[in-house]
Coordinates of C-alpha atoms and ligand atoms in Angstrom, one line a residue:
M1 CA 7.0 0.6 -18.3
R2 CA 7.3 -0.9 -21.8
W3 CA 4.1 -2.0 -23.6
S4 CA 2.0 0.5 -21.7
F5 CA 0.3 3.5 -22.8
R6 CA -1.4 6.6 -21.4
I7 CA -5.0 7.0 -21.3
A8 CA -5.5 9.8 -19.0
V9 CA -3.7 12.2 -16.5
V10 CA -5.4 12.8 -13.2
D11 CA -3.9 15.2 -10.7
G12 CA -0.6 15.1 -12.4
I13 CA -0.6 11.3 -12.4
A14 CA -0.3 9.4 -15.8
I15 CA -2.9 6.4 -15.9
K16 CA -1.4 3.8 -18.1
I17 CA -3.0 0.7 -19.6
H18 CA -0.6 -2.3 -20.1
I19 CA -1.0 -4.2 -23.4
T20 CA -1.9 -7.5 -21.6
F21 CA -4.8 -5.7 -20.0
F22 CA -6.8 -6.2 -23.3
L23 CA -6.9 -10.0 -22.2
V24 CA -9.2 -9.1 -19.6
L25 CA -11.7 -7.6 -22.1
I26 CA -11.3 -10.6 -24.3
L27 CA -11.9 -12.9 -21.4
G28 CA -15.2 -10.8 -20.3
A29 CA -16.4 -11.0 -23.9
I30 CA -15.9 -14.8 -23.9
E31 CA -17.3 -15.3 -20.5
W32 CA -20.5 -13.3 -21.0
G33 CA -20.8 -14.3 -24.6
S34 CA -21.0 -17.8 -23.7
L35 CA -23.2 -17.4 -20.6
T36 CA -25.8 -15.4 -22.7
G37 CA -25.3 -16.9 -26.2
T38 CA -25.3 -13.5 -27.6
A39 CA -23.1 -10.8 -29.2
L40 CA -24.8 -8.3 -26.9
G41 CA -23.9 -10.5 -23.8
A42 CA -20.1 -10.4 -25.1
L43 CA -20.3 -6.7 -25.3
F44 CA -21.9 -6.5 -22.0
G45 CA -18.8 -8.6 -20.6
V46 CA -16.5 -6.0 -22.1
V47 CA -18.4 -3.1 -20.4
L48 CA -18.4 -4.9 -17.2
M49 CA -14.6 -5.4 -17.2
I50 CA -14.2 -1.8 -18.2
L51 CA -16.2 -0.6 -15.2
L52 CA -14.4 -3.0 -12.9
F53 CA -11.2 -1.5 -13.8
V54 CA -12.5 2.1 -13.5
C55 CA -13.0 0.7 -9.6
V56 CA -9.5 -0.5 -9.6
T57 CA -8.1 2.8 -11.1
L58 CA -10.1 4.7 -8.5
H59 CA -8.5 2.5 -5.9
E60 CA -5.2 3.2 -7.0
L61 CA -5.9 7.1 -7.1
G62 CA -7.1 6.7 -3.5
H63 CA -3.4 5.5 -2.7
S64 CA -1.8 8.0 -4.9
I65 CA -3.7 11.1 -4.0
V66 CA -3.0 10.4 -0.1
A67 CA 0.7 9.7 -0.8
K68 CA 1.0 13.1 -2.7
H69 CA -0.7 14.8 0.1
F70 CA 2.1 13.6 2.3
G71 CA 4.7 15.0 -0.2
I72 CA 5.4 11.5 -2.0
P73 CA 5.6 12.3 -5.7
V74 CA 3.6 9.6 -7.7
R75 CA 4.5 9.0 -11.2
E76 CA 2.0 6.9 -12.7
I77 CA -0.7 4.1 -12.4
I78 CA -0.5 1.3 -14.6
L79 CA -3.4 -1.1 -15.1
F80 CA -2.4 -4.8 -15.4
P81 CA -4.8 -7.7 -16.0
L82 CA -4.3 -8.7 -12.3
G83 CA -5.0 -5.1 -11.0
G84 CA -3.5 -1.8 -10.8
V85 CA 0.0 -0.7 -9.5
S86 CA 0.7 2.9 -8.2
N87 CA 4.2 4.1 -8.9
I88 CA 4.9 5.7 -6.0
T89 CA 8.4 6.9 -5.9
K90 CA 9.4 6.0 -2.4
N91 CA 8.1 4.4 0.7
P92 CA 6.6 6.7 3.2
D93 CA 9.1 7.2 6.2
K94 CA 6.3 7.6 8.9
P95 CA 4.2 4.5 9.8
L96 CA 1.3 6.6 10.2
H97 CA 1.6 7.8 6.7
E98 CA 2.1 4.2 5.3
L99 CA -1.2 3.3 7.2
F100 CA -3.1 6.1 5.7
I101 CA -1.8 5.6 2.0
S102 CA -2.4 1.7 2.3
I103 CA -5.9 2.0 3.7
A104 CA -6.9 4.7 1.3
G105 CA -7.2 2.4 -1.7
P106 CA -9.6 -0.2 -0.1
L107 CA -11.5 2.6 1.6
V108 CA -12.4 4.0 -2.0
N109 CA -14.0 0.4 -2.9
V110 CA -15.9 0.3 0.4
L111 CA -17.4 4.0 -0.7
I112 CA -18.2 2.5 -4.1
A113 CA -19.6 -0.5 -2.6
A114 CA -21.7 1.5 0.0
V115 CA -23.2 3.8 -2.9
L116 CA -23.8 0.6 -4.9
V117 CA -25.8 -0.8 -1.9
L118 CA -27.8 2.2 -1.7
V119 CA -28.6 2.2 -5.3
V120 CA -29.3 -1.4 -5.7
G121 CA -31.3 -1.3 -2.4
R122 CA -33.8 1.0 -4.0
I123 CA -34.3 -1.4 -7.1
D124 CA -37.5 -3.2 -6.0
R125 CA -36.6 -6.6 -7.5
V126 CA -33.3 -6.9 -5.5
N127 CA -33.2 -8.0 -2.0
L128 CA -29.7 -7.6 -0.8
L129 CA -30.4 -10.1 1.9
D130 CA -31.8 -13.0 -0.5
G131 CA -28.4 -14.7 -1.5
H132 CA -29.9 -17.0 -4.0
G133 CA -31.6 -14.4 -5.9
L134 CA -28.5 -12.1 -5.9
L135 CA -26.7 -15.1 -7.6
Q136 CA -29.1 -15.0 -10.3
Q137 CA -29.0 -11.2 -10.7
L138 CA -25.1 -11.6 -10.9
Q139 CA -25.6 -13.6 -14.2
S140 CA -28.4 -11.4 -15.8
P141 CA -27.0 -9.2 -18.4
D142 CA -28.8 -6.1 -17.5
L143 CA -28.5 -2.8 -15.4
Q144 CA -29.3 -4.6 -12.2
G145 CA -27.1 -7.5 -12.9
M146 CA -24.3 -5.0 -13.7
L147 CA -24.8 -3.1 -10.5
V148 CA -25.0 -6.2 -8.3
W149 CA -21.9 -7.6 -10.1
L150 CA -20.0 -4.4 -9.4
L151 CA -21.0 -4.7 -5.8
A152 CA -19.9 -8.0 -5.5
A153 CA -16.6 -7.1 -7.4
N154 CA -15.8 -4.1 -5.1
V155 CA -16.4 -6.3 -1.8
T156 CA -14.1 -9.0 -3.2
L157 CA -11.4 -6.3 -4.0
V158 CA -11.6 -5.0 -0.3
A159 CA -11.5 -8.6 1.0
F160 CA -8.7 -9.5 -1.3
N161 CA -6.7 -6.5 -0.8
M162 CA -6.9 -6.6 3.1
I163 CA -5.3 -9.9 3.2
P164 CA -2.3 -9.1 5.6
A165 CA 0.1 -10.3 2.9
Y166 CA 3.0 -7.9 2.2
P167 CA 3.0 -6.2 -0.4
L168 CA -1.0 -6.3 -0.5
D169 CA -2.7 -3.4 1.1
G170 CA -3.6 -5.5 4.3
G171 CA 0.3 -6.4 4.5
R172 CA 1.2 -2.8 4.4
V173 CA -1.3 -1.8 7.0
F174 CA 0.1 -4.7 9.0
H175 CA 3.6 -3.4 8.3
A176 CA 2.9 0.1 9.3
I177 CA 1.3 -1.1 12.7
L178 CA 4.2 -3.1 13.4
A179 CA 6.8 -0.5 12.5
M180 CA 5.0 1.9 15.1
F181 CA 6.2 -0.6 17.9
L182 CA 9.2 -2.4 16.3
G183 CA 11.0 -0.1 14.1
Y184 CA 10.9 -0.2 10.3
R185 CA 13.6 -3.0 9.8
R186 CA 11.9 -5.7 12.1
A187 CA 8.6 -4.8 10.8
T188 CA 9.7 -5.4 7.2
R189 CA 11.3 -8.8 8.1
I190 CA 8.1 -9.8 10.0
A191 CA 5.7 -8.6 7.6
S192 CA 7.7 -10.1 4.6
V193 CA 7.8 -13.5 6.3
V194 CA 4.1 -13.3 7.0
G195 CA 3.4 -12.2 3.4
E196 CA 5.6 -15.3 2.1
L197 CA 3.7 -17.8 4.4
L198 CA 0.4 -16.5 3.3
A199 CA 1.4 -16.6 -0.5
I200 CA 2.3 -20.2 -0.1
V201 CA -1.0 -20.9 1.6
L202 CA -2.8 -19.0 -1.0
G203 CA -0.7 -20.9 -3.9
I204 CA -1.7 -24.3 -2.5
Y205 CA -5.4 -23.4 -2.1
G206 CA -5.4 -22.2 -5.8
L207 CA -3.8 -25.2 -7.0
I208 CA -6.3 -27.6 -5.0
A209 CA -9.2 -25.4 -6.1
G210 CA -8.0 -25.2 -9.7
N211 CA -7.9 -21.5 -9.4
F212 CA -4.9 -20.4 -11.5
I213 CA -5.7 -16.8 -11.1
L214 CA -5.2 -17.3 -7.2
V215 CA -1.9 -19.2 -8.0
L216 CA -0.5 -16.2 -10.2
I217 CA -1.4 -13.9 -7.4
A218 CA 0.3 -16.0 -4.7
V219 CA 3.5 -16.0 -7.0
F220 CA 3.1 -12.1 -7.4
V221 CA 2.8 -11.7 -3.5
F222 CA 5.6 -14.0 -2.7
F223 CA 8.1 -12.3 -4.8
G224 CA 6.8 -9.0 -3.8
A225 CA 7.6 -9.7 -0.2
S226 CA 10.9 -10.6 -0.5
Q227 CA 11.6 -7.4 -2.9
E228 CA 10.2 -5.3 0.1
T229 CA 12.9 -6.8 2.2
A230 CA 15.7 -5.5 -0.3
T231 CA 14.2 -2.1 -0.6
A232 CA 13.9 -1.9 3.2
D233 CA 17.6 -2.9 3.7
S234 CA 19.0 -0.1 1.5
K235 CA 16.4 2.4 3.0
T236 CA 17.7 1.5 6.4
V237 CA 21.1 2.3 5.3
L238 CA 19.9 5.9 4.6
T239 CA 17.7 6.1 7.6
T240 CA 20.2 4.6 10.0
L241 CA 23.7 5.9 8.6
R242 CA 24.7 8.9 10.8
V243 CA 26.2 11.8 8.7
G244 CA 29.0 11.9 11.4
D245 CA 30.3 8.6 9.8
A246 CA 29.5 9.7 6.2
Y247 CA 31.1 13.1 5.8
N248 CA 34.5 13.6 4.1
K249 CA 37.2 13.4 6.8
N250 CA 40.0 14.3 4.5
A251 CA 38.4 17.4 2.9
L252 CA 40.8 20.3 1.9
T253 CA 40.2 23.4 4.2
L254 CA 40.9 27.0 4.0
A255 CA 42.4 29.6 6.2
V256 CA 41.5 33.0 7.1
G257 CA 44.3 34.4 5.2
D258 CA 43.8 32.6 2.0
R259 CA 42.8 34.0 -1.3
A260 CA 40.5 32.9 -4.1
S261 CA 43.2 31.9 -6.3
K262 CA 44.0 28.8 -3.8
V263 CA 40.5 27.8 -4.1
V264 CA 41.1 27.8 -8.0
D265 CA 44.1 25.7 -7.4
Y266 CA 42.2 23.2 -5.1
L267 CA 39.3 23.1 -7.7
L268 CA 41.6 22.3 -10.6
T269 CA 43.3 19.4 -8.7
S270 CA 40.6 17.9 -6.5
Y271 CA 36.9 17.0 -7.1
Q272 CA 35.8 18.7 -4.1
P273 CA 33.4 21.4 -4.7
D274 CA 33.0 23.0 -1.2
F275 CA 35.4 24.3 1.3
A276 CA 35.5 25.2 4.9
V277 CA 37.1 28.4 6.0
L278 CA 38.7 27.9 9.4
Q279 CA 40.0 30.0 12.1
G280 CA 41.9 27.7 14.2
S281 CA 39.4 24.9 14.5
N282 CA 36.3 27.4 14.2
L283 CA 34.2 27.4 11.2
L284 CA 33.9 31.0 9.7
G285 CA 32.0 30.2 6.4
I286 CA 31.8 28.1 3.2
V287 CA 33.5 28.8 -0.1
R288 CA 31.5 27.0 -2.9
R289 CA 32.6 26.5 -6.3
S290 CA 30.2 28.9 -7.6
D291 CA 31.4 31.6 -5.2
V292 CA 34.9 31.4 -6.7
L293 CA 33.5 31.7 -10.3
H294 CA 31.5 34.4 -9.3
A295 CA 34.4 36.3 -7.8
L296 CA 36.6 35.5 -10.7
A297 CA 34.2 36.9 -13.1
S298 CA 33.3 40.1 -11.2
S299 CA 36.9 41.1 -9.5
Q300 CA 40.2 42.0 -10.9
I301 CA 42.0 41.5 -7.7
D302 CA 42.6 38.0 -5.9
L303 CA 40.0 38.3 -2.8
F304 CA 40.5 37.0 0.4
V305 CA 38.3 34.0 0.8
T306 CA 36.8 35.5 3.8
E307 CA 35.4 38.3 1.2
I308 CA 33.5 35.6 -0.8
M309 CA 32.5 33.0 1.7
E310 CA 28.9 32.3 2.5
R311 CA 28.6 33.2 6.3
Q312 CA 25.0 31.7 6.5
I313 CA 25.8 28.3 7.5
T314 CA 23.3 25.4 7.8
K315 CA 24.3 23.4 10.9
V316 CA 23.4 19.6 11.5
D317 CA 24.6 17.5 14.5
A318 CA 26.6 14.3 13.6
S319 CA 24.2 12.1 15.1
K320 CA 21.5 12.9 12.6
T321 CA 20.9 10.2 9.8
L322 CA 21.7 11.1 6.1
Q323 CA 17.8 10.9 5.5
E324 CA 17.3 13.7 8.2
V325 CA 20.1 15.8 6.9
S326 CA 18.5 15.6 3.5
D327 CA 15.0 16.7 4.7
Y328 CA 16.6 19.4 6.6
L329 CA 18.6 20.7 3.8
H330 CA 15.7 20.8 1.5
A331 CA 13.5 22.4 4.1
Q332 CA 16.2 25.3 4.6
N333 CA 16.6 25.5 0.7
A334 CA 20.3 25.0 1.3
Q335 CA 22.8 22.8 -0.5
V336 CA 25.6 22.5 2.2
A337 CA 25.5 21.6 5.8
A338 CA 28.3 21.9 8.4
V339 CA 28.5 18.8 10.3
Y340 CA 29.2 19.3 14.2
N341 CA 29.9 16.9 17.0
G342 CA 28.4 19.2 20.1
P343 CA 30.5 22.3 19.6
M344 CA 33.2 20.9 17.5
F345 CA 33.2 21.5 13.9
L346 CA 33.7 18.0 11.8
G347 CA 33.4 18.8 8.3
L348 CA 31.1 19.6 5.5
T349 CA 28.4 17.4 3.7
S350 CA 26.4 18.5 0.8
L351 CA 23.0 17.5 -0.8
E352 CA 25.0 16.3 -3.7
D353 CA 27.1 14.0 -1.5
I354 CA 23.9 12.6 -0.1
N355 CA 22.2 12.1 -3.5
E356 CA 25.3 10.4 -4.7
A357 CA 24.9 7.9 -1.6
F358 CA 21.3 7.5 -2.6
A359 CA 22.2 6.6 -6.1
I360 CA 24.7 4.1 -5.1
L361 CA 22.2 2.5 -2.6
A362 CA 19.7 2.4 -5.3
F363 CA 22.0 0.8 -7.8
Q364 CA 23.1 -1.7 -5.3
Q365 CA 19.3 -2.5 -4.8
R366 CA 18.6 -2.8 -8.4
Q367 CA 21.4 -5.4 -8.7
Q368 CA 20.0 -7.3 -5.7
Q369 CA 16.7 -7.3 -7.4
A370 CA 18.0 -8.4 -10.7
R371 CA 20.2 -11.4 -8.8
Q372 CA 16.7 -12.3 -7.3
Q373 CA 14.9 -12.3 -10.6
R374 CA 17.8 -14.3 -12.1
Q375 CA 17.3 -16.7 -9.2
S376 CA 13.6 -16.9 -9.7
H377 CA 13.8 -17.5 -13.5
A378 CA 16.4 -20.1 -12.9
Ligands
ZN1 ZN1 -4.2 -1.0 -3.1

């Protein structure tokens, strides 16, 4: 992200501040400076905003650490004036994982609020059941005022984030629960529509109440919801496209009597890197580009392909999705899989092929998003 810089690294996750974040500090200084009429009050406002964003960062770390626990890499957390964003590199596959990741952030604020309730409750002058007294506390620039204000802020963070509007946390929880019963695609459609409707309601309310931060958030939620639909569409291809429909049906193959020099010819005249060695229609082994190069380097004679082929074959059923095959290959620490339809060998597919499919889909998705952004700017 341009215009953001790193302030810390926690558990391998870079925590960055976007330059616009300083607006929040200035706003805090102005608000509390004018409320108290002193420079100390302004400083108090700045400290308050920093503490608020410590809570926001802990919230994002809650999401990120749970995501990492489920094996999803997290690149960075960026703090914007409207809140934090965790750059979680992919959406979780399992609804239950999405549920845990989404709920972890607000749960952190619940914990902070609980600790603050205990601390504030111990201070004699504060009665948590006395709303009017609390309101006065909120406006006093001292330690008690700070604690009560932070308590209110954390409760607000939980309440706001749990609004079931995709892509807010509450919307993701809602989506995860829907996905358990309706499948990923339908869940995304429903959660997005609900998110967009709630964003419109929020926006209208913000306009009527004259709260422009609410209007901004409503716009963010609205476009976030439609972007999630685009992501879900390309994700659906990976999770629904069967490898039986996606392997190379016109691949060059080798027979038992073929020699390494034939593979060299193939390598020079085609872009195919992996070759199935067949006896009739039975797969005996796989010759990869690296096997041939190795054979050329280590042997003077033109070896038979059966002498250089890899006999350890990772088999996958044609009904498996690209996502499943990719996960399986990673788990097996293998590069190539033989695709079978029952006992019948169909062809080969490699991690490279699947990654290419990923890249093409990601490109399509970026284009789609760019189109949406152009539309929203028009
Ligand atoms: Zn969150």
